[in-house]
Coordinates of N, CA, C and O in Angstrom, one line a residue:
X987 N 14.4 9.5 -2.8 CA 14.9 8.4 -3.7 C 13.9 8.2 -4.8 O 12.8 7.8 -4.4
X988 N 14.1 8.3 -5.9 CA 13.5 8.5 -7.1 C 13.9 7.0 -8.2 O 15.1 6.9 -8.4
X989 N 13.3 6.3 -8.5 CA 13.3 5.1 -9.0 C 13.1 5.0 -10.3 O 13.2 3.9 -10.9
X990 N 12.6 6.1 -10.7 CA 12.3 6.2 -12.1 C 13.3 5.7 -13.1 O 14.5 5.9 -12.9
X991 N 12.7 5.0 -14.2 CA 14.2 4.4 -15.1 C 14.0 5.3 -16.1 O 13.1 6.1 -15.9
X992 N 14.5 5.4 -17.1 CA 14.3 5.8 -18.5 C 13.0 5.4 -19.3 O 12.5 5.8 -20.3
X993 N 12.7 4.2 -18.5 CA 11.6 3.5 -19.7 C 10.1 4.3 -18.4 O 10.0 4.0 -17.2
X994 N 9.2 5.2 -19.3 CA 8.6 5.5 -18.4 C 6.7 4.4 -18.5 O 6.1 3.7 -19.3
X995 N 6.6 4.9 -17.2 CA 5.3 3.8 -16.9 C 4.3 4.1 -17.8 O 3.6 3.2 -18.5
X996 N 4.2 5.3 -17.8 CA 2.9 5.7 -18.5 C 2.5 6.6 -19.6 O 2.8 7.8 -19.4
X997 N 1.8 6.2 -20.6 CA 2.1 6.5 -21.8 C 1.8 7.7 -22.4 O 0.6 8.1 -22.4
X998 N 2.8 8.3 -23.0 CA 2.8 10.2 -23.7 C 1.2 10.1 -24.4 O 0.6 11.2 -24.3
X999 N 0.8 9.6 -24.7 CA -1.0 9.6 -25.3 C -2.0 10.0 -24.6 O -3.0 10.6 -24.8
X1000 N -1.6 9.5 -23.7 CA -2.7 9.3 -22.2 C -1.8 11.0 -21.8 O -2.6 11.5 -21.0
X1001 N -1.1 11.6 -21.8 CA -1.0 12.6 -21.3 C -1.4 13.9 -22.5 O -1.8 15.0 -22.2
X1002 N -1.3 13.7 -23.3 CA -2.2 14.8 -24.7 C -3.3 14.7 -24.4 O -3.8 15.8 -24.3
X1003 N -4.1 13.7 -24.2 CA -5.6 13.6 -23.9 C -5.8 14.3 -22.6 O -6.7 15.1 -22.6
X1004 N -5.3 14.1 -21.8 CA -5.4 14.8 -20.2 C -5.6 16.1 -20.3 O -6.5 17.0 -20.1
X1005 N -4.3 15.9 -20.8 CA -4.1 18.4 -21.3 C -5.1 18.4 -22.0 O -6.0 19.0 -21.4
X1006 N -5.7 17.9 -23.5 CA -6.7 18.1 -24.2 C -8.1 18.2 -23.4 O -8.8 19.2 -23.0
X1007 N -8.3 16.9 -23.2 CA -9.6 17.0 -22.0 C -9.7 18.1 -20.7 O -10.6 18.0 -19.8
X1008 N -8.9 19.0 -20.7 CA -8.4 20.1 -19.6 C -8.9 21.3 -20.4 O -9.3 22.2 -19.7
X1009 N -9.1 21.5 -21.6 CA -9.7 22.3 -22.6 C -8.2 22.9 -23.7 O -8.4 23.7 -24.6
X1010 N -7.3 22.5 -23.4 CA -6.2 22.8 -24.7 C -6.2 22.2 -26.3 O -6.1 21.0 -26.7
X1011 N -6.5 23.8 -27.2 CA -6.6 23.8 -28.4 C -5.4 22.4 -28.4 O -5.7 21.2 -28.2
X1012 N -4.2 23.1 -28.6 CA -2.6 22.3 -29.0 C -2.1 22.0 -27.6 O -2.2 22.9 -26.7
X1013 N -1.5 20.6 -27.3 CA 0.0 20.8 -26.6 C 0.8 20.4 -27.2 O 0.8 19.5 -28.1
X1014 N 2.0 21.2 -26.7 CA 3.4 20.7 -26.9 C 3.8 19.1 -26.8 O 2.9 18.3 -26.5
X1015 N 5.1 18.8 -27.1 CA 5.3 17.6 -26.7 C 6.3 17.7 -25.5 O 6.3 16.8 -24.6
X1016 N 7.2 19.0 -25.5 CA 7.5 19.3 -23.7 C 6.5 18.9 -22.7 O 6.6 18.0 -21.9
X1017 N 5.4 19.9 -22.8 CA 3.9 20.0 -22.3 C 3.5 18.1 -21.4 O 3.5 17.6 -20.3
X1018 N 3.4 17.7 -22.6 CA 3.3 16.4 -22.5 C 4.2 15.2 -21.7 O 3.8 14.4 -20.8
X1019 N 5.4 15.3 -22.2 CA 6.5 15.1 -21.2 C 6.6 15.2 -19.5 O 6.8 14.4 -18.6
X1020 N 6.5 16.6 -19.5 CA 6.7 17.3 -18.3 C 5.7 16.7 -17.4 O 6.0 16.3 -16.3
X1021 N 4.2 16.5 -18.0 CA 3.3 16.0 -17.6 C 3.3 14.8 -17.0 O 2.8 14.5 -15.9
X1022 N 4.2 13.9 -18.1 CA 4.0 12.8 -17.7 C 5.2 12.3 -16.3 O 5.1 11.6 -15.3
X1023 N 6.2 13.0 -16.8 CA 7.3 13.5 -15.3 C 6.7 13.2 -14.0 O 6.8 12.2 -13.3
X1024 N 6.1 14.1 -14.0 CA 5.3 14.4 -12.7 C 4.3 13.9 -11.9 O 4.1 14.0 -10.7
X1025 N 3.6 13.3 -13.1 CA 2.5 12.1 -12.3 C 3.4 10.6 -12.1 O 3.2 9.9 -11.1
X1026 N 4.1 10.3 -13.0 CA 5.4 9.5 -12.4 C 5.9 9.7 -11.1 O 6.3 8.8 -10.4
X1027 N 6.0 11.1 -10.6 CA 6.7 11.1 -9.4 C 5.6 10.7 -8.3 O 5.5 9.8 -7.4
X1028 N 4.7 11.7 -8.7 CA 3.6 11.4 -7.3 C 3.6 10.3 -7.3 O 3.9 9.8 -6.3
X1029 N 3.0 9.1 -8.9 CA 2.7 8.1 -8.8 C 3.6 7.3 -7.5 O 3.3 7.1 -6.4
X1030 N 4.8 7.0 -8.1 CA 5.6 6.5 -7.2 C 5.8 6.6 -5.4 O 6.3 5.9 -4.5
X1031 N 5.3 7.6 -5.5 CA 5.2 8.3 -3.6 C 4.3 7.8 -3.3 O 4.4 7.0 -2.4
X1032 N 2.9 8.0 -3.9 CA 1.6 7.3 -3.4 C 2.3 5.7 -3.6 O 2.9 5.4 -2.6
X1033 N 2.5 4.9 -4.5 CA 2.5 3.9 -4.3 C 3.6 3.3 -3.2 O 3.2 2.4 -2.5
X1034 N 5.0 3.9 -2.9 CA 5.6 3.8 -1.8 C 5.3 3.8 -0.6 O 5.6 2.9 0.1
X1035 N 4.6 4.9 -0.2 CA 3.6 5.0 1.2 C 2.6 4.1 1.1 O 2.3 3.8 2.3
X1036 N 1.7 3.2 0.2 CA 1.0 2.3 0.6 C 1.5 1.1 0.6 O 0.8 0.2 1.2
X1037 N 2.3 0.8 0.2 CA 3.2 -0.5 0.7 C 3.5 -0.2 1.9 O 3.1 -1.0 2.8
X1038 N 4.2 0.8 2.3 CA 4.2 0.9 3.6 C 3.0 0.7 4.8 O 3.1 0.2 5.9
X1039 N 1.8 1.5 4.0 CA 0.8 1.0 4.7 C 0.3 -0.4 4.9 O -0.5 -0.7 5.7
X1040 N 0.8 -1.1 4.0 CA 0.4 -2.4 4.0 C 1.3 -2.6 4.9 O 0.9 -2.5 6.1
X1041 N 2.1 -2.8 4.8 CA 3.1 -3.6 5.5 C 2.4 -3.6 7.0 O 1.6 -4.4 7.6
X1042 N 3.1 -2.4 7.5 CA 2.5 -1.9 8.7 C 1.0 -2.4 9.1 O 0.7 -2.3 10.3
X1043 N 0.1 -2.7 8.3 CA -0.9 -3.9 8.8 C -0.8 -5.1 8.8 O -1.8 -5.7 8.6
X1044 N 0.6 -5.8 9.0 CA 0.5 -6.8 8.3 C 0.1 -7.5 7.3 O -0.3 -8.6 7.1
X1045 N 0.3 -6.6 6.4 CA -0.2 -7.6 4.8 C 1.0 -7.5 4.4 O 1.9 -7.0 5.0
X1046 N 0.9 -8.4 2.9 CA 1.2 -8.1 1.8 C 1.1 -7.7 0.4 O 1.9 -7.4 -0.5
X1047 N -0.1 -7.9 0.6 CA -0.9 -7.1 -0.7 C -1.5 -6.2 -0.2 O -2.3 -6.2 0.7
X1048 N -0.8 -4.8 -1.1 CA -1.3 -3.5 -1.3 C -2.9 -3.1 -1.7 O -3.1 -3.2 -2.9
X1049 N -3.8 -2.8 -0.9 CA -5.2 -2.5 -0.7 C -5.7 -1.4 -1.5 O -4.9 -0.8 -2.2
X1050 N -6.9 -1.0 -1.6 CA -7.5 0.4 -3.0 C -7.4 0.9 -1.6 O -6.9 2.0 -1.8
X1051 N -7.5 0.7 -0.1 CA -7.4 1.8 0.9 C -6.1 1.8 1.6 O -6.1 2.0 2.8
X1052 N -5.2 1.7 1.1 CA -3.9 1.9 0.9 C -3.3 2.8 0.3 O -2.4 3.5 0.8
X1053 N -3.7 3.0 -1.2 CA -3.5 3.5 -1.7 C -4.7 4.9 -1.7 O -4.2 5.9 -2.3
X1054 N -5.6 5.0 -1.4 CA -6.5 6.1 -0.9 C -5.9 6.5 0.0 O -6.5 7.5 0.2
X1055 N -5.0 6.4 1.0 CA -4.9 6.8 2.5 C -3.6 7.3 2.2 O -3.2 8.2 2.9
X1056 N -2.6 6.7 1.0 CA -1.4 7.3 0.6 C -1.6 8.3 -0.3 O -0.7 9.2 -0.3
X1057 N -2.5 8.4 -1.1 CA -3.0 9.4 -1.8 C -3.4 10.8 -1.0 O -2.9 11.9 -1.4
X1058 N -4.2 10.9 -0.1 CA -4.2 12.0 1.0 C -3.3 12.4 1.5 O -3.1 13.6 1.6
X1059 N -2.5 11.2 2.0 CA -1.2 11.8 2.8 C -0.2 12.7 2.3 O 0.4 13.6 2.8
X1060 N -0.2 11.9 0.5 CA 0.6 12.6 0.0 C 0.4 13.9 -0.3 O 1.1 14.9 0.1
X1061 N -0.9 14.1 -1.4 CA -1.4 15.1 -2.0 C -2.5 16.6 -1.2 O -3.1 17.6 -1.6
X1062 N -1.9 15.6 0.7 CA -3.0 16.4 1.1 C -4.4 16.7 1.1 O -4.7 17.8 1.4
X1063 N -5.0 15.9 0.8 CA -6.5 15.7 0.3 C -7.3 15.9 1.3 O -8.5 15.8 1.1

């Protein structure tokens, strides 16, 4: 289940700089897009699984070790 709207979270600038800072002369603006796609998705999973983690401790506010522990789980770390 993918939740993503049209209006995306995070901003096409911040992903030219990424690729740039990665050592690319030029990127596209596909490039960039695609990019930003994608860490939208993980983002979303990592943040999904730590709500869950929260929950499941009884909270309700989402923890930095919540989201570290959904971050491994997800990305395998």
């Amino acid at each position: 289940m993918c939740i993503m709207s049209s209006n995306p979270e995070l901003g096409l600038a911040s992903m030219y700089r990424v690729i740039k800072k990665s050592g690319a002369d030029r990127v596209s603006d596909d490039a960039a897009d695609a990019l930003r796609k994608v860490l939208e998705e993980v983002a979303e999973k990592i943040a999904r699984q730590a709500v869950e983690l929260s929950l499941h401790a009884g909270r309700k506010t989402v923890k930095s070790e919540d989201v570290h522990l959904a971050s491994k789980n997800i990305l395998k770390l």
